[in-house]
Coordinates of C-alpha atoms and ligand atoms in Angstrom, one line a residue:
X147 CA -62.6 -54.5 62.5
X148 CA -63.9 -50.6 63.2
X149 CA -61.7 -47.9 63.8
X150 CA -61.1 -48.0 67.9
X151 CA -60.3 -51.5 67.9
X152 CA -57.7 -51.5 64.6
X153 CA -55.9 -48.7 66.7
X154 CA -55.9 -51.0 69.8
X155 CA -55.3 -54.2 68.3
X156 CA -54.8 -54.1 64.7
X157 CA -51.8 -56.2 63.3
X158 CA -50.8 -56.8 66.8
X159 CA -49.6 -60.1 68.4
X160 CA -48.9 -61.1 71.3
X161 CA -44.9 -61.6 72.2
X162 CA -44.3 -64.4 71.1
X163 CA -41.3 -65.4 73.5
X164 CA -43.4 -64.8 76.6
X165 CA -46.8 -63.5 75.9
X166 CA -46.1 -59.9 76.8
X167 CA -49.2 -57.9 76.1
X168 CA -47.4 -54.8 74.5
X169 CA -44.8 -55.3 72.3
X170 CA -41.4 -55.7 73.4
X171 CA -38.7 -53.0 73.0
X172 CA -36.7 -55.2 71.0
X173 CA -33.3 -52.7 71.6
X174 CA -31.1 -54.9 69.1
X175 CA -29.2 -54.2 66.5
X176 CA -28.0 -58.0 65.5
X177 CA -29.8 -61.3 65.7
X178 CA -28.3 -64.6 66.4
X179 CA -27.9 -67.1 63.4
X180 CA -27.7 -70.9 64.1
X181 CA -26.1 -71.5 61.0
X182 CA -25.4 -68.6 57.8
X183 CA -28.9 -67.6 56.6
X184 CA -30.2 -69.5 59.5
X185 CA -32.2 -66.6 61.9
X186 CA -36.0 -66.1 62.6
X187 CA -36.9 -63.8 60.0
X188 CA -35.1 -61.3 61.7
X189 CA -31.2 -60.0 60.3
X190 CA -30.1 -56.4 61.1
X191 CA -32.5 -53.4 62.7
X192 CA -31.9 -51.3 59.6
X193 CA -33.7 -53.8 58.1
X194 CA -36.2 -55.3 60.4
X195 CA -36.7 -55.2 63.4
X196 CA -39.9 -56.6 65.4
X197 CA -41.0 -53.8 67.6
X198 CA -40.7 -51.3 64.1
X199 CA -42.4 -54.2 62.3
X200 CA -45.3 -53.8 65.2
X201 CA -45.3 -50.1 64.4
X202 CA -45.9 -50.5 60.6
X203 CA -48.2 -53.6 60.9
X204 CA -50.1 -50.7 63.0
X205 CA -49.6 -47.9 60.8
X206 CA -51.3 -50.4 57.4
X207 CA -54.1 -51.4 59.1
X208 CA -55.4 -48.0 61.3
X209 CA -54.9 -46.3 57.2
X210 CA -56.7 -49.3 56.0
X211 CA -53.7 -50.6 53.6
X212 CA -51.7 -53.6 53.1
X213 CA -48.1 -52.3 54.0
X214 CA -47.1 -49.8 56.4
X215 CA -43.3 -48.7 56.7
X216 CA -42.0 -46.7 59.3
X217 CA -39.3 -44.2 59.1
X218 CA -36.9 -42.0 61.4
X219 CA -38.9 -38.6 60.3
X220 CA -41.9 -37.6 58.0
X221 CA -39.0 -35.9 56.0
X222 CA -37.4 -39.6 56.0
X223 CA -40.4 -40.9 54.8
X224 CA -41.6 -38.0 51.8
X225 CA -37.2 -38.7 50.9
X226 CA -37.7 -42.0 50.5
X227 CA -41.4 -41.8 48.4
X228 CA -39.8 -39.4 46.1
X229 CA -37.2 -41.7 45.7
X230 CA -38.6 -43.8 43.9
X231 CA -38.5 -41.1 41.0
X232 CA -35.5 -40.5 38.4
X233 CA -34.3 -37.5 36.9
X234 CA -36.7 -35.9 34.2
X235 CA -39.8 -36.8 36.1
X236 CA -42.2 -34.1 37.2
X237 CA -44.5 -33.9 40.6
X238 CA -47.5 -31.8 40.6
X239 CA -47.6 -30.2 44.6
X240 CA -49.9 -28.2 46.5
X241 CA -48.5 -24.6 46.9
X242 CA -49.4 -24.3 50.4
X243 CA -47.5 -27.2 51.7
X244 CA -45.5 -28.0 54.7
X245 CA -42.3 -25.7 54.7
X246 CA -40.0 -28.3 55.0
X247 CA -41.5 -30.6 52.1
X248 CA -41.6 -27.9 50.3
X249 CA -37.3 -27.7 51.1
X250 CA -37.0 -31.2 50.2
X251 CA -38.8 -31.0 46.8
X252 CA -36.7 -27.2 45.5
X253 CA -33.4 -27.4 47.5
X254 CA -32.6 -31.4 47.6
X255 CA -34.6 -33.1 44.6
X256 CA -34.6 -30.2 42.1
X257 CA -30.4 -31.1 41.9
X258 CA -31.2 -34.4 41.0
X259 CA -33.1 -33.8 38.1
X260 CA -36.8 -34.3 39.3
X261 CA -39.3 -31.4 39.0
X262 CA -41.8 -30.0 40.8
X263 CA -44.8 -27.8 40.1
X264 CA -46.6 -26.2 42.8
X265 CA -50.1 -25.3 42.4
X266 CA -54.0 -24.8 44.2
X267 CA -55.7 -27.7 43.9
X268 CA -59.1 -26.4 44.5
X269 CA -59.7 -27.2 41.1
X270 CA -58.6 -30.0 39.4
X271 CA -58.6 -28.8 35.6
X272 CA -55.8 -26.4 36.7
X273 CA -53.8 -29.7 37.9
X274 CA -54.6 -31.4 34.7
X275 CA -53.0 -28.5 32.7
X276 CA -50.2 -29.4 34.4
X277 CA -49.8 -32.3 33.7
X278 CA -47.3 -34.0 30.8
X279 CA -45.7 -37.0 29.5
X280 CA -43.2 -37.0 32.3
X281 CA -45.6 -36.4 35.2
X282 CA -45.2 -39.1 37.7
X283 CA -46.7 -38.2 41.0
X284 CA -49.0 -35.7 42.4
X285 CA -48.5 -34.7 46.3
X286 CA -51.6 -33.7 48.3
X287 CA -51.3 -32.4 52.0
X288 CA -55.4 -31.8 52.9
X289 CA -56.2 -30.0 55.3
X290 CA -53.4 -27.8 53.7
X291 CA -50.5 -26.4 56.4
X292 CA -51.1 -23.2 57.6
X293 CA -54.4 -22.2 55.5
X294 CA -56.3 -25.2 56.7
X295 CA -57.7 -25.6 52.5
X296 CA -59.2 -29.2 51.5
X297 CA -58.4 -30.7 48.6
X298 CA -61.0 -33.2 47.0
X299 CA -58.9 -36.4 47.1
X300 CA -61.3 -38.6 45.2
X301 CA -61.5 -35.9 42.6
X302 CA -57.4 -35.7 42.1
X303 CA -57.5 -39.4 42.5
X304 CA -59.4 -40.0 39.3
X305 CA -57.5 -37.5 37.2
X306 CA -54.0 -39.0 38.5
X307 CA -55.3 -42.0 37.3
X308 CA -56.6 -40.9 34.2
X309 CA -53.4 -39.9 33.4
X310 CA -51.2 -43.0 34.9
X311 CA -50.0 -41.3 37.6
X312 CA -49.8 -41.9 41.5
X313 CA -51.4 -39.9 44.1
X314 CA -49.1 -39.6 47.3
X315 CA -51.3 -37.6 50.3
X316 CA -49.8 -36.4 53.5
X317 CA -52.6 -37.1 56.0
X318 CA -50.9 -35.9 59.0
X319 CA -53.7 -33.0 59.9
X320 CA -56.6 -35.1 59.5
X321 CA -55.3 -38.6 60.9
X322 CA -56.6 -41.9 60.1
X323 CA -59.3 -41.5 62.5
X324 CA -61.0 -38.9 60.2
X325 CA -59.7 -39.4 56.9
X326 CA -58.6 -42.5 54.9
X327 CA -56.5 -41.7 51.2
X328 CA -56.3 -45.2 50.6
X329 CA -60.2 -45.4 50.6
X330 CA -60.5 -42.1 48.4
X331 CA -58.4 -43.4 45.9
X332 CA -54.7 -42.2 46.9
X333 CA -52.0 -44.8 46.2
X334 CA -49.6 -43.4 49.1
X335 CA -50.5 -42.3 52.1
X336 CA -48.0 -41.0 54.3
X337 CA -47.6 -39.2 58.0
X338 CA -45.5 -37.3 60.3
X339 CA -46.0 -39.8 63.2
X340 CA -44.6 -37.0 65.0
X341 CA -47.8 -35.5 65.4
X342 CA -51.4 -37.2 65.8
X343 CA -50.1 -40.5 65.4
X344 CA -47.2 -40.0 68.5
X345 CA -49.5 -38.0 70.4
X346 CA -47.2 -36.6 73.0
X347 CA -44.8 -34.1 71.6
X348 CA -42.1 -36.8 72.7
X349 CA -40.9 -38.7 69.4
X350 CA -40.1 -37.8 65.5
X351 CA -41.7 -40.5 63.5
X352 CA -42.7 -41.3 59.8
X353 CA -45.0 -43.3 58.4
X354 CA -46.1 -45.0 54.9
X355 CA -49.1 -47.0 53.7
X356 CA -49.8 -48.3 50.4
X357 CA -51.6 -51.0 49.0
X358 CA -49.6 -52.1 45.9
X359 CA -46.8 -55.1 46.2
X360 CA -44.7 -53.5 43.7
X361 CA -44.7 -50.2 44.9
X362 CA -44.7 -51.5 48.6
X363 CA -41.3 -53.4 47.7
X364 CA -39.7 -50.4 46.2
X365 CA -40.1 -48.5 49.3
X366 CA -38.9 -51.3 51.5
X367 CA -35.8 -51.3 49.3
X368 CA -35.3 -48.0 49.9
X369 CA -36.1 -47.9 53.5
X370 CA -33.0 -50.7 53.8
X371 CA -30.6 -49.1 51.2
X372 CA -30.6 -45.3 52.5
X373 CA -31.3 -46.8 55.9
X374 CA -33.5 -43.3 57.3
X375 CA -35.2 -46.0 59.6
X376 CA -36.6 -45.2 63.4
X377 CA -35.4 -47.3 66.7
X378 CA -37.1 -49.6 69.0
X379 CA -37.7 -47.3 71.2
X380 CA -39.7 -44.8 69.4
X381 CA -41.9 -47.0 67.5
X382 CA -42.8 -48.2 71.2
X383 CA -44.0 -44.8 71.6
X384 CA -45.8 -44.6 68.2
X385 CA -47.8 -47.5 69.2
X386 CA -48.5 -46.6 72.7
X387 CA -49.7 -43.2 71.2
X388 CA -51.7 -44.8 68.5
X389 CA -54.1 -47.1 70.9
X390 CA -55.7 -43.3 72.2
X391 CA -55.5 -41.9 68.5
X392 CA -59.4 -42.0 68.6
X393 CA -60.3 -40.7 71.7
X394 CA -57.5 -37.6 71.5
X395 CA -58.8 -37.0 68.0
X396 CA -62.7 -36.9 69.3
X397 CA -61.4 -34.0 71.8
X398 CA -59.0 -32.2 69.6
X399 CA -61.8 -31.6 67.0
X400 CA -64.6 -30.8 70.0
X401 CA -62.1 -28.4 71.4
X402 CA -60.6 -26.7 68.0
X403 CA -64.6 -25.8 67.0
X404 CA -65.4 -24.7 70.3
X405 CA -61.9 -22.1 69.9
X406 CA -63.0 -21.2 66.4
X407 CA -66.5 -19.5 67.4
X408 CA -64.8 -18.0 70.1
X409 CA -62.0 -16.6 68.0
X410 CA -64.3 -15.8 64.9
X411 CA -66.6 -13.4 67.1
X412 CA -63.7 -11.4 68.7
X413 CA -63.1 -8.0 67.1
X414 CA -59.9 -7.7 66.9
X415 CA -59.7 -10.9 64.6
X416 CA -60.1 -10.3 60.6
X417 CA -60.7 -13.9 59.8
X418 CA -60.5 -17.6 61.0
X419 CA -59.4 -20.8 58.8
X420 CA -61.3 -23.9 60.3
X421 CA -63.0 -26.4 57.7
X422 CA -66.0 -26.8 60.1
X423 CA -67.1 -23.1 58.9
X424 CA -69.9 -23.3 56.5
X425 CA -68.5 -20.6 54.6
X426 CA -65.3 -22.0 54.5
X427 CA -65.2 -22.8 50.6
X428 CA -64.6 -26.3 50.5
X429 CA -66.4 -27.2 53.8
X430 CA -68.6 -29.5 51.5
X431 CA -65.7 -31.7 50.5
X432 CA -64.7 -31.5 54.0
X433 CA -67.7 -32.5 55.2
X434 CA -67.4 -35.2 52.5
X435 CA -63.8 -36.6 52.9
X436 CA -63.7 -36.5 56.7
X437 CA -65.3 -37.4 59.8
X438 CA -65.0 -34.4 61.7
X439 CA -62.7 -31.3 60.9
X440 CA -59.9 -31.6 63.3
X441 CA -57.6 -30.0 65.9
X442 CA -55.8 -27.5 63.6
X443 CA -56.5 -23.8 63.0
X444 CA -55.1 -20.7 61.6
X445 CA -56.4 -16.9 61.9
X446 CA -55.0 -13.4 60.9
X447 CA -55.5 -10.4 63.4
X448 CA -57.3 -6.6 62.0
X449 CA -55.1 -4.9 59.7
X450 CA -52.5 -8.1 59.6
X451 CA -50.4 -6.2 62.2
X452 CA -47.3 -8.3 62.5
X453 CA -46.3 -6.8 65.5
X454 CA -49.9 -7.3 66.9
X455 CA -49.7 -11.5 66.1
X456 CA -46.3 -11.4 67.8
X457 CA -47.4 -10.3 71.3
X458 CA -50.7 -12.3 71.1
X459 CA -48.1 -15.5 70.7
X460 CA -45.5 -14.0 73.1
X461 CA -48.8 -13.6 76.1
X462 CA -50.5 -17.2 75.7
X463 CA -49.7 -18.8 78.6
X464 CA -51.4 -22.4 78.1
X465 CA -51.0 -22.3 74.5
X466 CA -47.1 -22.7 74.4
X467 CA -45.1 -21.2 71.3
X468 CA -43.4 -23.9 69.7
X469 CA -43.1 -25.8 66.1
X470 CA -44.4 -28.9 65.8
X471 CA -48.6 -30.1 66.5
X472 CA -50.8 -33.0 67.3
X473 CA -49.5 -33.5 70.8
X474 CA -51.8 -33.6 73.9
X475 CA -51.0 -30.1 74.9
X476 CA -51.7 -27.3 72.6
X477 CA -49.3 -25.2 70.7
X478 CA -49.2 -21.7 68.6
X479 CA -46.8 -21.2 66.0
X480 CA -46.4 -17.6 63.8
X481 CA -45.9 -19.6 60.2
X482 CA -44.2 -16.5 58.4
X483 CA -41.4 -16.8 61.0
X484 CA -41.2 -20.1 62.3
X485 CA -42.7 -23.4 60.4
X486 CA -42.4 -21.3 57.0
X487 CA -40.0 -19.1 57.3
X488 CA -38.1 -21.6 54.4
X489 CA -40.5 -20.5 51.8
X490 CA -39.8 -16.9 50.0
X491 CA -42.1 -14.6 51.6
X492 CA -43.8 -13.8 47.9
X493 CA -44.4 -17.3 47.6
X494 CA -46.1 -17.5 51.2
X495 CA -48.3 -14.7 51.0
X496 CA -49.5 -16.0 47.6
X497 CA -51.0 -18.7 49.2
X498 CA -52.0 -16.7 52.4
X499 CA -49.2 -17.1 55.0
X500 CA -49.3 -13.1 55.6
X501 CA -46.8 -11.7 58.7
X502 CA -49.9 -12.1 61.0
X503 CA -51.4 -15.6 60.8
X504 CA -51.1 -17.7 64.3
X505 CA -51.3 -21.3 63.6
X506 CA -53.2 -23.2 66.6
X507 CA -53.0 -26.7 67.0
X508 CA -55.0 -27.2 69.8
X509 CA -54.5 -29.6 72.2
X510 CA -57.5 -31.6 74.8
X511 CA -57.0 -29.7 78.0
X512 CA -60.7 -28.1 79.0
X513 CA -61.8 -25.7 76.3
X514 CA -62.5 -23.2 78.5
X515 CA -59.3 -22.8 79.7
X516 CA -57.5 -22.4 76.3
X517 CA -60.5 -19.9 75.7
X518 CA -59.5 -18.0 78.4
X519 CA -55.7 -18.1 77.5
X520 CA -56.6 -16.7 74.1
X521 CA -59.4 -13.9 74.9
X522 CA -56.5 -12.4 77.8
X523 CA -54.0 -12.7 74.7
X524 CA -55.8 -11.2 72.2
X525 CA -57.0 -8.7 74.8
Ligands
PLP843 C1 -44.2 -32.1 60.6 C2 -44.7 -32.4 59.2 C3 -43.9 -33.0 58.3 C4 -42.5 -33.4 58.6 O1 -42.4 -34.4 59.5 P1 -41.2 -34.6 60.6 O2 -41.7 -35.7 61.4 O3 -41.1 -33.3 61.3 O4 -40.0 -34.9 59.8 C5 -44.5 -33.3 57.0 N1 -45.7 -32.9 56.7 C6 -46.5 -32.3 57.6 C7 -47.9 -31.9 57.2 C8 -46.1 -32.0 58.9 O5 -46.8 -31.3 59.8

């Protein structure tokens, strides 16, 4: 099966009580037994429930894997991957890395014992010298959160292995639609379903794939024993946003290039980070790794004027100030004081977050509209 039809039909049957087309909202949190042990196939919600086993059914086959598991957050889901870790093991990170993973790796794990390095990955002999006896897991976010930077996942893929370790990637910029871990090598693949995958700005949603029965079994355990598991209801709305995951993605990326030429020629803009750019220095793994370069985009104004960045976000009218991204509509975010405001400023601006970059995540109303929002911003 190709793409469109996996995210339409793939691992879905019909209801099997009566036939219904889309999968029931099975809003339960018991089954009936006939006799002790004696149910069909189905226990307690925190531990299955059908319309969540729909969802991750979904979730393994649009990422091309063999299990999918679905969780109450992306932070539910990267908790529960790392997890599967003991004290004394080390993870190898991208620096410029979702705020709040990066919170969950220095202010939560760290006090357990499990350490984490954060580094570029542009190049992977500067991972590799990283790496020792106790490394057990190097985590990949590509295209990177805010700086839009690719990582070569085949590339990091082959050196984890070299070394016996797994390679978790957070695909939740590029989607399945235009980028498959799995296929590049990556043993985890995980998402905030809260974004792309949802669609709509209207659920918090987390996702894994992987393709090994062990590993797959260790993160079901986990799922059941620390319980971080969505409801009916919202993996209802995962699925329903996951059937237009292709078409959404086909205009987010048309849109986000046609706002990054705009925004690259204005004056008053020092510099835009979008893949698609030839200049951009790792369009050709881009251009390798994915099938188009998405709906995300960063830039920083002349002079990185904070003040300047603030009343361009503060005079968007269609472009609505808010966290989050990957819903329908589109959104602006100032990194420095919003999405990363959890990572020490020295940190940030090592890796680029500086007081003026505007994070776009734009949306698939008509292009020209959002143009025109922007140019009377920017002014
Ligand atoms: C939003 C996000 C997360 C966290 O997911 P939640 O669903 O908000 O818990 C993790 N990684 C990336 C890249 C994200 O954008």
């Amino acid at each position: 099966m190709k793409f469109n039809t996996k995210a339409i039909h793939g691992g879905q049957e019909h209801d099997p009580a009566y036939g219904a087309v889309m999968p029931p909202i099975y809003q339960t949190s018991t089954y009936a037994q006939s006799t002790p042990g004696g149910h069909k196939g189905f226990e307690y919600s925190r531990t299955h429930n059908p319309t969540r086993r729909a969802l991750e059914k979904s979730f393994a086959s649009i990422e091309n894997g063999q299990y999918g598991l679905a969780f109450a957050s992306g932070m539910a889901a990267i908790d529960a991957i790392i997890k599967t870790l003991k004290p004394g093991d080390e993870v190898i990170s991208t620096n410029d890395l979702y705020g709040g993973t990066y919170r969950l790796f220095t202010k939560v794990f760290e006090k357990f014992g499990v350490k984490f390095k954060f580094t570029g990955m542009g190049d992977s002999a500067t991972v590799e010298s990283l790496i020792t006896d106790n490394t057990k897991l190097i985590w990949v976010e590509t295209p990177t959160n805010p700086m839009m930077n690719i990582i070569d996942i085949k590339a990091i893929s082959d050196l984890a292995h070299r070394h016996d370790i797994l390679l978790a990637v957070d695909n939740t910029f590029a989607t399945p639609y235009l980028q498959r871990p799995l296929d590049l090598g990556a043993d985890i693949v995980m998402h905030s379903a809260t974004k792309y995958l949802g669609g709509h700005s209207d659920v918090i949603m987390g996702a894994i794939v992987v393709n090994d029965e062990k590993l797959a079994e260790q993160l079901y355990f986990i799922q059941n024993a620390s319980g971080a598991v969505c409801g009916p209801n919202d993996s209802f709305l995962t699925l329903r946003g996951i059937k237009t995951l292709a078409v959404r993605m086909e205009r987010h990326c048309d849109n986000a290039k046609a706002v990054a030429r705009f925004l690259e020629q204005q004056d008053k803009i020092e510099r835009v980070y979008w893949p698609g750019f030839e200049y951009h220095p790792n369009h050709e793994v881009a251009k390798a790794q994915m099938s188009d370069f998405g709906g995300m985009l960063s830039f920083v104004t002349k002079g990185n004027d904070y003040k300047e960045a603030i009343r361009i976000v503060e005079r968007l009218k269609i472009f609505t100030l808010a966290e989050s991204l990957g819903g329908v509509e589109s959104l602006a975010g100032h990194p420095a004081s919003m999405t990363h405001a959890s990572i020490p400023k020295d940190e940030r601006e090592k890796s680029g977050v500086v007081d003026s970059l505007i994070r776009l995540s734009v949306g698939i109303e008509d292009h020209e509209d959002l143009i025109a929002d922007l140019k009377q911003a920017i002014g």
